[in-house]
Coordinates of N, CA and C in Angstrom, one line a residue:
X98 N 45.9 -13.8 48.6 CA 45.3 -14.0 47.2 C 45.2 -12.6 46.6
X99 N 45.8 -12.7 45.4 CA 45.9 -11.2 44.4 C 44.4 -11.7 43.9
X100 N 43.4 -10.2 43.6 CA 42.6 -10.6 42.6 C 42.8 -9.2 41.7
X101 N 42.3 -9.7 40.4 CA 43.0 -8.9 39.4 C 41.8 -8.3 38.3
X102 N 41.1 -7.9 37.8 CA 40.3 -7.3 37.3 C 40.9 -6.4 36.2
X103 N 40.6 -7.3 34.7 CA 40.7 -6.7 33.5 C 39.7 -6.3 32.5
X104 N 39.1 -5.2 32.0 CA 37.9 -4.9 31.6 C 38.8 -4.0 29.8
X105 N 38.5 -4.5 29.0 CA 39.0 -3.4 27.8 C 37.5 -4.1 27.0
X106 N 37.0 -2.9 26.6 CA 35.7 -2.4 25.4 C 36.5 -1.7 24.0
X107 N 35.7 -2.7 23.0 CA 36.4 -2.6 21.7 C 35.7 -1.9 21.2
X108 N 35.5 -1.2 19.9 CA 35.3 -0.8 19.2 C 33.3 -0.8 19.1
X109 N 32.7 0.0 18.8 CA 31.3 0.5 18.9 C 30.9 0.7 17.4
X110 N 30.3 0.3 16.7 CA 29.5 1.0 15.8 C 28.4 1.4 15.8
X111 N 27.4 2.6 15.6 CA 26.0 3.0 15.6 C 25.7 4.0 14.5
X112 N 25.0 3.5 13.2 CA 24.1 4.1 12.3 C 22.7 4.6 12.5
X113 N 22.9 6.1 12.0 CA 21.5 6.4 12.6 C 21.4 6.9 11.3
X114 N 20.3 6.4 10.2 CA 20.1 7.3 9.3 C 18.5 8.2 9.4
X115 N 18.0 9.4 8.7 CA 16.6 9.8 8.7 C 16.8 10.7 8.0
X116 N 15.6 10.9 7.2 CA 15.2 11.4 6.3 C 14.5 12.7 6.5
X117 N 14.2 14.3 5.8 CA 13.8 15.1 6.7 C 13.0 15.8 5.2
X118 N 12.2 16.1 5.5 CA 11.2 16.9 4.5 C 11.8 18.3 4.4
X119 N 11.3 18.7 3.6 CA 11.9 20.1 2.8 C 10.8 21.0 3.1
X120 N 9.7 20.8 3.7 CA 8.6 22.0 3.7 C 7.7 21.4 5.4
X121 N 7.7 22.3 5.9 CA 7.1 21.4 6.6 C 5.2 22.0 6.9
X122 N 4.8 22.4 5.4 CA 3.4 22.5 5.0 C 3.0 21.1 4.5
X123 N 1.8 20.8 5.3 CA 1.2 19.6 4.4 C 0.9 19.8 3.4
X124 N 1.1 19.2 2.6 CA 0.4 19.3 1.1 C 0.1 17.7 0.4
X125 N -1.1 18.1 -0.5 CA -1.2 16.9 -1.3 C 0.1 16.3 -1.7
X126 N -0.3 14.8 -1.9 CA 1.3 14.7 -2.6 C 1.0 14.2 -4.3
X127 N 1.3 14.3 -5.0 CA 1.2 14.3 -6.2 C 2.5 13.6 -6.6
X128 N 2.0 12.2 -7.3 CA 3.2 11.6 -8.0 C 2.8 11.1 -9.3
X129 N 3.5 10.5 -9.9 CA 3.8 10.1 -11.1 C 2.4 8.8 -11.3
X130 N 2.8 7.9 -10.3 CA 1.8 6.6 -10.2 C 0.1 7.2 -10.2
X131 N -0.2 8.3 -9.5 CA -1.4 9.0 -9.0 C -1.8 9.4 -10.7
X132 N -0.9 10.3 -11.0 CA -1.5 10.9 -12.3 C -1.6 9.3 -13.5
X133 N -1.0 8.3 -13.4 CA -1.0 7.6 -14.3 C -2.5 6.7 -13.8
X134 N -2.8 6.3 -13.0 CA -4.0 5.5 -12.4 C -5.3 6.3 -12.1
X135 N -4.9 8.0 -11.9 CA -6.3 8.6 -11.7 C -6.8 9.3 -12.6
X136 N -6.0 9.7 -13.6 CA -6.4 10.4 -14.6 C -6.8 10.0 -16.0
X137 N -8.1 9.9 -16.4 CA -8.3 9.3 -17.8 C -9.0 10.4 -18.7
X138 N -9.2 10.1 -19.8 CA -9.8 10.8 -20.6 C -11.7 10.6 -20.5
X139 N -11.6 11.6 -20.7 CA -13.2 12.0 -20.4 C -13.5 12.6 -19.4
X140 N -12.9 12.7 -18.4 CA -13.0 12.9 -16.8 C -13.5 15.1 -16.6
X141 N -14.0 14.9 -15.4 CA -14.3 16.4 -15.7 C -13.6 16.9 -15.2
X142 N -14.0 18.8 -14.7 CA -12.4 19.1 -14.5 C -12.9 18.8 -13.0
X143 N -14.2 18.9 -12.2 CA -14.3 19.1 -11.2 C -13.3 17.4 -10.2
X144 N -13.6 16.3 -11.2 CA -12.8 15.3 -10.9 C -11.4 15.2 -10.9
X145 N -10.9 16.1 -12.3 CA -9.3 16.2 -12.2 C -8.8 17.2 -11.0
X146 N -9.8 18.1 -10.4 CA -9.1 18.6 -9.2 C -9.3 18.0 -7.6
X147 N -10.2 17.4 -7.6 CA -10.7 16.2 -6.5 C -9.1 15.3 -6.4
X148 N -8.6 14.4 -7.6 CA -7.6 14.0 -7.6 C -6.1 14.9 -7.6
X149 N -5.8 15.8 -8.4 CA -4.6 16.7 -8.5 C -4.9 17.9 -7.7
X150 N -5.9 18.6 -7.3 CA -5.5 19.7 -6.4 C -5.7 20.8 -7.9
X151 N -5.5 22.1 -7.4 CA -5.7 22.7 -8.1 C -4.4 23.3 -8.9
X152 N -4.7 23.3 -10.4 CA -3.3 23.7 -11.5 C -2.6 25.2 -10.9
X153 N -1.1 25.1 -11.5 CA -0.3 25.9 -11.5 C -0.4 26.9 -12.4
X154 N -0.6 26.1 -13.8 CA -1.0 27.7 -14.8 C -2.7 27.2 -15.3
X155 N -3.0 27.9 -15.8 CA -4.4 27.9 -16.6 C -4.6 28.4 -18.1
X156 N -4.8 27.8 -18.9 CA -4.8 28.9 -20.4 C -6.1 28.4 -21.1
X157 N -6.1 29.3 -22.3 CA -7.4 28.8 -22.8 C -7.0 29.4 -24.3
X158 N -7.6 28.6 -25.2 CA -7.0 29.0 -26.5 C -8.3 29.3 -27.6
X159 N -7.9 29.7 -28.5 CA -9.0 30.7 -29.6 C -10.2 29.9 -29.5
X160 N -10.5 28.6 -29.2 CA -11.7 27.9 -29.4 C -12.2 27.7 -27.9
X161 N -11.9 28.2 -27.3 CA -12.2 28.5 -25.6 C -11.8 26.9 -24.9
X162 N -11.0 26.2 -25.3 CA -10.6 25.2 -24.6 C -9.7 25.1 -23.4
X163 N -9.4 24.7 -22.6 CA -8.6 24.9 -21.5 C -7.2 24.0 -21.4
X164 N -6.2 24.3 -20.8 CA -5.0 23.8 -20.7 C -4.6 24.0 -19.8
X165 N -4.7 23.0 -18.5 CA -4.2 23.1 -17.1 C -2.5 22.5 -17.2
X166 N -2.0 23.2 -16.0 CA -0.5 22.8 -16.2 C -0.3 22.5 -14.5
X167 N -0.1 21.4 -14.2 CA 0.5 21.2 -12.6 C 2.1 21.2 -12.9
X168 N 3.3 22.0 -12.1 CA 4.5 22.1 -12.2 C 4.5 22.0 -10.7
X169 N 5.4 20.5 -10.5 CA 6.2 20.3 -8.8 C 6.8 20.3 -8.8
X170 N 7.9 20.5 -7.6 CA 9.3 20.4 -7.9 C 9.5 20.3 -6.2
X171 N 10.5 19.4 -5.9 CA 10.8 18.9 -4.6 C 12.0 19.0 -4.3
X172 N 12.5 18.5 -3.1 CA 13.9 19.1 -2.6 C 14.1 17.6 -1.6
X173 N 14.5 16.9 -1.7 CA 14.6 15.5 -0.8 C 16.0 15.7 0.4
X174 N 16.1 15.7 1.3 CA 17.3 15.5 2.1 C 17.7 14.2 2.9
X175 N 18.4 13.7 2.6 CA 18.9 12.6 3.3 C 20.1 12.5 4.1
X176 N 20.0 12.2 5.3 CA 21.5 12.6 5.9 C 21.6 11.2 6.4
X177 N 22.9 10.5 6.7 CA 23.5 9.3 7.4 C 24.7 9.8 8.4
X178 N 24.4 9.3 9.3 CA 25.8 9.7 10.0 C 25.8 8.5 10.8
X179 N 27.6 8.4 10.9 CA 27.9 7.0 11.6 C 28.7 7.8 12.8
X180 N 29.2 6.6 13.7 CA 29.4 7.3 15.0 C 30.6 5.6 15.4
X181 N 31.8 5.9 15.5 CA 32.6 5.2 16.4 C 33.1 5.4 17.4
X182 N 33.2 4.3 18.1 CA 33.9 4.4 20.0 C 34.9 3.8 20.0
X183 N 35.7 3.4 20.9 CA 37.0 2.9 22.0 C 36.6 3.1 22.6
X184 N 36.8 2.3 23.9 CA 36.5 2.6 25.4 C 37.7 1.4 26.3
X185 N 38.6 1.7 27.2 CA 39.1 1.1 27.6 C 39.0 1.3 29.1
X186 N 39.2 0.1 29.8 CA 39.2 0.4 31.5 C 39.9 -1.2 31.9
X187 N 41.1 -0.4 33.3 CA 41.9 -1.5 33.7 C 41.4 -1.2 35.2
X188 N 41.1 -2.3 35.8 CA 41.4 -1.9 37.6 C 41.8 -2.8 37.9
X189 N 42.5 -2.9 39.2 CA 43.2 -3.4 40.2 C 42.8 -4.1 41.5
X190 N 42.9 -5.2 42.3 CA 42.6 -4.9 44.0 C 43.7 -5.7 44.4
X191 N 44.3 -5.7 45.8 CA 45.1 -6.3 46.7 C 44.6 -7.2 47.4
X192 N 45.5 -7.9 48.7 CA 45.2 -8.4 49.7 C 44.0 -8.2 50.6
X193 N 43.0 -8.5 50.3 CA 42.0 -8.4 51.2 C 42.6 -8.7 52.6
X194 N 42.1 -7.9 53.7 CA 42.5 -7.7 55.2 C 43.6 -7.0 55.4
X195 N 44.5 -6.9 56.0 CA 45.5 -5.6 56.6 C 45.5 -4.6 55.2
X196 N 46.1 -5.4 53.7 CA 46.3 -4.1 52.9 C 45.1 -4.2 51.7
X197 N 45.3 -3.2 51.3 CA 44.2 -3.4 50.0 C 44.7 -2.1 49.3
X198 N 45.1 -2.3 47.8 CA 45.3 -1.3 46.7 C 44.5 -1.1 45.7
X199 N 43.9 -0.3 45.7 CA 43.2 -0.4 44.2 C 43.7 0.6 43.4
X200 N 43.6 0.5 42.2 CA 43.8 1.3 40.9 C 42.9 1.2 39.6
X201 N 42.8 2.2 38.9 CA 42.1 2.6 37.8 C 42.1 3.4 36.7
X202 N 42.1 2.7 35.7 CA 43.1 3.2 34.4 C 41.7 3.5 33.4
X203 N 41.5 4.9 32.7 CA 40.5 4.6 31.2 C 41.0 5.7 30.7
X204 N 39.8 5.1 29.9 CA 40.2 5.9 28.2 C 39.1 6.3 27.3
X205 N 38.8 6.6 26.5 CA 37.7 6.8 25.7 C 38.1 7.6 24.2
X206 N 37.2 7.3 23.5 CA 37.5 7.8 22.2 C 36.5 7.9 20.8
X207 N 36.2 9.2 20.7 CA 34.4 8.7 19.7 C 34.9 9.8 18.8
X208 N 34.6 9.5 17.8 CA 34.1 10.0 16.4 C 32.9 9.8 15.7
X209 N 32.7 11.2 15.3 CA 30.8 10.9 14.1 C 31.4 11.8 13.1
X210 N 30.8 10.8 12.0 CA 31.5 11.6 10.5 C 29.8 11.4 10.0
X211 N 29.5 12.4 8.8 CA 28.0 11.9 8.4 C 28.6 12.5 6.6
X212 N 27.3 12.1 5.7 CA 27.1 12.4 5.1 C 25.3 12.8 4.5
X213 N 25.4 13.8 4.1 CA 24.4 14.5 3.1 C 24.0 14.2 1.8
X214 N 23.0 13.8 1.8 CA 22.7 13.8 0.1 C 21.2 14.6 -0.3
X215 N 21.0 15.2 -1.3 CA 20.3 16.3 -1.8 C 19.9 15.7 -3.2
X216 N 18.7 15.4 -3.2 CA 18.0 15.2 -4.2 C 16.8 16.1 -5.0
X217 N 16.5 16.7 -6.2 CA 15.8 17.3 -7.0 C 14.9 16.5 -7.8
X218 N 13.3 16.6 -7.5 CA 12.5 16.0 -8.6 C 11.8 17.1 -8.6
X219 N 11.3 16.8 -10.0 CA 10.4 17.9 -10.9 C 9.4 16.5 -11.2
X220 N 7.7 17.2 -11.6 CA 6.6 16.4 -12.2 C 5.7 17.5 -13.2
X221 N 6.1 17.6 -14.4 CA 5.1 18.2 -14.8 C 4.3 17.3 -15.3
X222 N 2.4 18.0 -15.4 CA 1.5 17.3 -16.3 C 0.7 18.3 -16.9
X223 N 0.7 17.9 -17.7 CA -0.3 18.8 -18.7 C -1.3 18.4 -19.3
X224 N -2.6 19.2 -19.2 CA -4.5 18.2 -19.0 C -5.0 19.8 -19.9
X225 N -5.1 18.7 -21.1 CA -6.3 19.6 -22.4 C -7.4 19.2 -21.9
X226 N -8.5 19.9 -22.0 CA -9.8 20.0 -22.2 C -10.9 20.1 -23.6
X227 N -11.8 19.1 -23.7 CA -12.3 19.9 -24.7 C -13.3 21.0 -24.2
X228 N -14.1 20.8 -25.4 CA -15.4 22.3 -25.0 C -16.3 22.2 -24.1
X229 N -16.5 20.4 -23.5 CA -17.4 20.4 -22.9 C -16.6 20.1 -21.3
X230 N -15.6 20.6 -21.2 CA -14.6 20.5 -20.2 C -14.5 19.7 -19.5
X231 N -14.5 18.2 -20.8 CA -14.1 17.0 -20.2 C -12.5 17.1 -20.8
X232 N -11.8 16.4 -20.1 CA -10.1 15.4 -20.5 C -10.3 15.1 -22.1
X233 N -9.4 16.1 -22.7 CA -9.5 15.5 -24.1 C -7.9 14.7 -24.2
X234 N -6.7 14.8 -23.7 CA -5.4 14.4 -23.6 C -4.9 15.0 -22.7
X235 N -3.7 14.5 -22.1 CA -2.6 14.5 -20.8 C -1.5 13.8 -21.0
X236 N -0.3 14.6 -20.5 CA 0.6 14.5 -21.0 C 1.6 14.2 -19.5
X237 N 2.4 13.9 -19.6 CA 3.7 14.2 -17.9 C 4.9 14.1 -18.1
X238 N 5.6 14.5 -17.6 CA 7.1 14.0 -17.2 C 7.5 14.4 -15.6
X239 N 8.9 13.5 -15.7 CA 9.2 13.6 -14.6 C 10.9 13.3 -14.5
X240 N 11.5 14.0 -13.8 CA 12.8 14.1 -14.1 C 13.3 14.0 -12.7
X241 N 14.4 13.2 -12.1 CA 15.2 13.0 -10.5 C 16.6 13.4 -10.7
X242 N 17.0 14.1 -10.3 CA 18.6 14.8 -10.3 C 19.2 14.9 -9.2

Protein backbone atom coordinates (compact mmCIF):
# COMPACT_ATOMS: atom_id res chain seq x y z
CA UNK A 1 0.00 0.00 0.00
CA UNK A 2 1.35 3.53 -1.38
CA UNK A 3 0.29 6.31 1.02
CA UNK A 4 0.53 9.62 -0.39
CA UNK A 5 0.31 12.94 1.49
CA UNK A 6 -0.69 16.17 -0.34
CA UNK A 7 -0.64 19.48 1.74
CA UNK A 8 -0.68 23.06 -0.60
CA UNK A 9 -1.66 26.47 1.53
CA UNK A 10 -3.20 29.21 -0.48
CA UNK A 11 -2.97 32.47 -0.28
CA UNK A 12 -3.01 34.46 3.43
CA UNK A 13 -4.35 37.83 3.95
CA UNK A 14 -3.57 39.97 7.27
CA UNK A 15 -4.55 43.72 7.85
CA UNK A 16 -3.03 45.45 10.58
CA UNK A 17 -4.10 49.03 10.70
CA UNK A 18 -3.01 51.78 13.88
CA UNK A 19 -2.98 54.95 14.36
CA UNK A 20 0.01 56.83 16.16
CA UNK A 21 -0.03 60.24 17.85
CA UNK A 22 2.25 63.01 16.84
CA UNK A 23 3.39 64.10 20.38
CA UNK A 24 3.71 61.88 22.84
CA UNK A 25 3.11 64.83 25.74
CA UNK A 26 -0.33 64.59 27.28
CA UNK A 27 -2.10 67.35 26.80
CA UNK A 28 -5.65 68.64 27.11
CA UNK A 29 -7.49 67.83 24.12
CA UNK A 30 -9.39 70.69 22.80
CA UNK A 31 -11.98 70.31 20.08
CA UNK A 32 -14.45 71.92 18.23
CA UNK A 33 -17.61 70.09 20.05
CA UNK A 34 -15.84 71.10 23.66
CA UNK A 35 -15.56 74.81 22.69
CA UNK A 36 -19.22 74.73 21.18
CA UNK A 37 -20.97 73.03 24.53
CA UNK A 38 -18.57 74.61 27.20
CA UNK A 39 -18.32 77.94 26.31
CA UNK A 40 -21.04 80.62 26.72
CA UNK A 41 -21.39 84.07 27.15
CA UNK A 42 -21.04 85.47 30.50
CA UNK A 43 -18.73 82.88 31.73
CA UNK A 44 -15.55 84.09 33.71
CA UNK A 45 -12.17 83.80 32.58
CA UNK A 46 -11.28 81.69 35.64
CA UNK A 47 -14.09 79.19 33.99
CA UNK A 48 -12.94 79.61 30.41
CA UNK A 49 -9.53 78.32 31.55
CA UNK A 50 -10.89 75.32 33.79
CA UNK A 51 -12.48 74.31 30.32
CA UNK A 52 -9.77 75.48 27.45
CA UNK A 53 -6.46 75.42 29.35
CA UNK A 54 -4.63 78.38 29.15
CA UNK A 55 -4.62 80.96 25.71
CA UNK A 56 -1.89 81.15 23.22
CA UNK A 57 -1.95 84.93 22.74
CA UNK A 58 -3.37 87.54 25.18
CA UNK A 59 -4.25 91.21 24.23
CA UNK A 60 -5.99 93.95 25.66
CA UNK A 61 -7.34 96.96 23.87
CA UNK A 62 -7.63 100.90 24.76
CA UNK A 63 -10.67 100.16 27.06
CA UNK A 64 -8.67 97.50 28.99
CA UNK A 65 -10.67 94.57 27.62
CA UNK A 66 -9.11 91.31 26.93
CA UNK A 67 -8.83 89.09 23.86
CA UNK A 68 -7.73 85.59 24.42
CA UNK A 69 -6.65 83.59 21.35
CA UNK A 70 -6.28 79.50 21.59
CA UNK A 71 -4.29 78.50 18.19
CA UNK A 72 -3.98 74.36 17.75
CA UNK A 73 -2.74 72.66 15.23
CA UNK A 74 -2.30 68.81 14.94
CA UNK A 75 -0.41 66.30 12.86
CA UNK A 76 -2.58 62.92 12.63
CA UNK A 77 -0.72 59.76 11.21
CA UNK A 78 -2.33 56.88 9.99
CA UNK A 79 -0.55 53.91 8.57
CA UNK A 80 -2.31 50.55 7.02
CA UNK A 81 -0.24 47.89 5.89
CA UNK A 82 -1.33 44.63 4.36
CA UNK A 83 0.81 41.56 4.29
CA UNK A 84 0.32 38.52 1.69
CA UNK A 85 1.52 34.73 1.77
CA UNK A 86 1.83 31.48 -0.45
CA UNK A 87 2.93 28.63 1.30
CA UNK A 88 3.20 25.41 -0.39
CA UNK A 89 4.27 21.81 0.96
CA UNK A 90 4.27 18.23 -0.91
CA UNK A 91 5.36 14.99 1.00
CA UNK A 92 5.66 11.58 0.16
CA UNK A 93 5.79 7.93 2.05
CA UNK A 94 6.38 4.22 0.69
CA UNK A 95 5.91 0.74 1.56
CA UNK A 96 5.66 0.42 5.08
CA UNK A 97 8.09 -2.64 6.14
CA UNK A 98 11.31 -3.62 4.12
CA UNK A 99 11.26 -0.15 2.10
CA UNK A 100 10.08 3.21 2.96
CA UNK A 101 10.75 6.66 0.95
CA UNK A 102 9.98 9.83 1.98
CA UNK A 103 10.20 13.14 0.36
CA UNK A 104 9.56 16.80 0.83
CA UNK A 105 8.90 19.57 -1.31
CA UNK A 106 8.10 23.71 -0.06
CA UNK A 107 7.92 26.90 -0.84
CA UNK A 108 7.01 30.13 0.68
CA UNK A 109 6.29 33.56 -0.40
CA UNK A 110 5.25 36.94 1.59
CA UNK A 111 4.94 40.37 0.66
CA UNK A 112 3.86 43.68 2.91
CA UNK A 113 3.14 46.75 0.99
CA UNK A 114 1.55 49.71 3.47
CA UNK A 115 0.37 52.83 3.07
CA UNK A 116 0.65 56.31 4.95
CA UNK A 117 -1.63 58.93 5.39
CA UNK A 118 -0.86 62.45 7.07
CA UNK A 119 -3.46 64.52 8.17
CA UNK A 120 -3.38 68.49 9.30
CA UNK A 121 -6.09 70.20 11.64
CA UNK A 122 -5.94 73.61 12.90
CA UNK A 123 -8.69 75.08 15.71
CA UNK A 124 -8.60 78.51 16.33
CA UNK A 125 -10.99 80.36 18.95
CA UNK A 126 -11.20 83.60 19.87
CA UNK A 127 -12.87 84.82 23.51
CA UNK A 128 -13.59 88.76 24.07
CA UNK A 129 -14.05 89.82 27.35
CA UNK A 130 -15.79 92.58 28.68
CA UNK A 131 -14.65 94.89 31.68
CA UNK A 132 -15.94 92.89 34.13
CA UNK A 133 -13.98 89.82 32.63
CA UNK A 134 -16.90 88.00 31.79
CA UNK A 135 -17.37 86.31 27.87
CA UNK A 136 -18.67 89.10 26.04
CA UNK A 137 -18.37 86.97 22.28
CA UNK A 138 -16.34 83.90 20.79
CA UNK A 139 -15.60 83.17 17.71
CA UNK A 140 -13.79 79.53 16.05
CA UNK A 141 -12.79 77.88 13.21
CA UNK A 142 -11.48 74.91 12.19
CA UNK A 143 -9.88 73.69 9.11
CA UNK A 144 -8.78 69.50 8.15
CA UNK A 145 -6.25 69.19 5.28
Amino acid sequence: MVFLILSVLTCCVNTNQSSLNSSNIPEKELTLGIVQKEIKVGMSQADVISVLGSPNIVTRDSEGRETWVYDKIATEYFYTKESKGIGTGVGAGGIPGTTLVLGLIGGGYEKEKGKKIVTQKTLTIIIKFDKNSKVESFSYHATKF
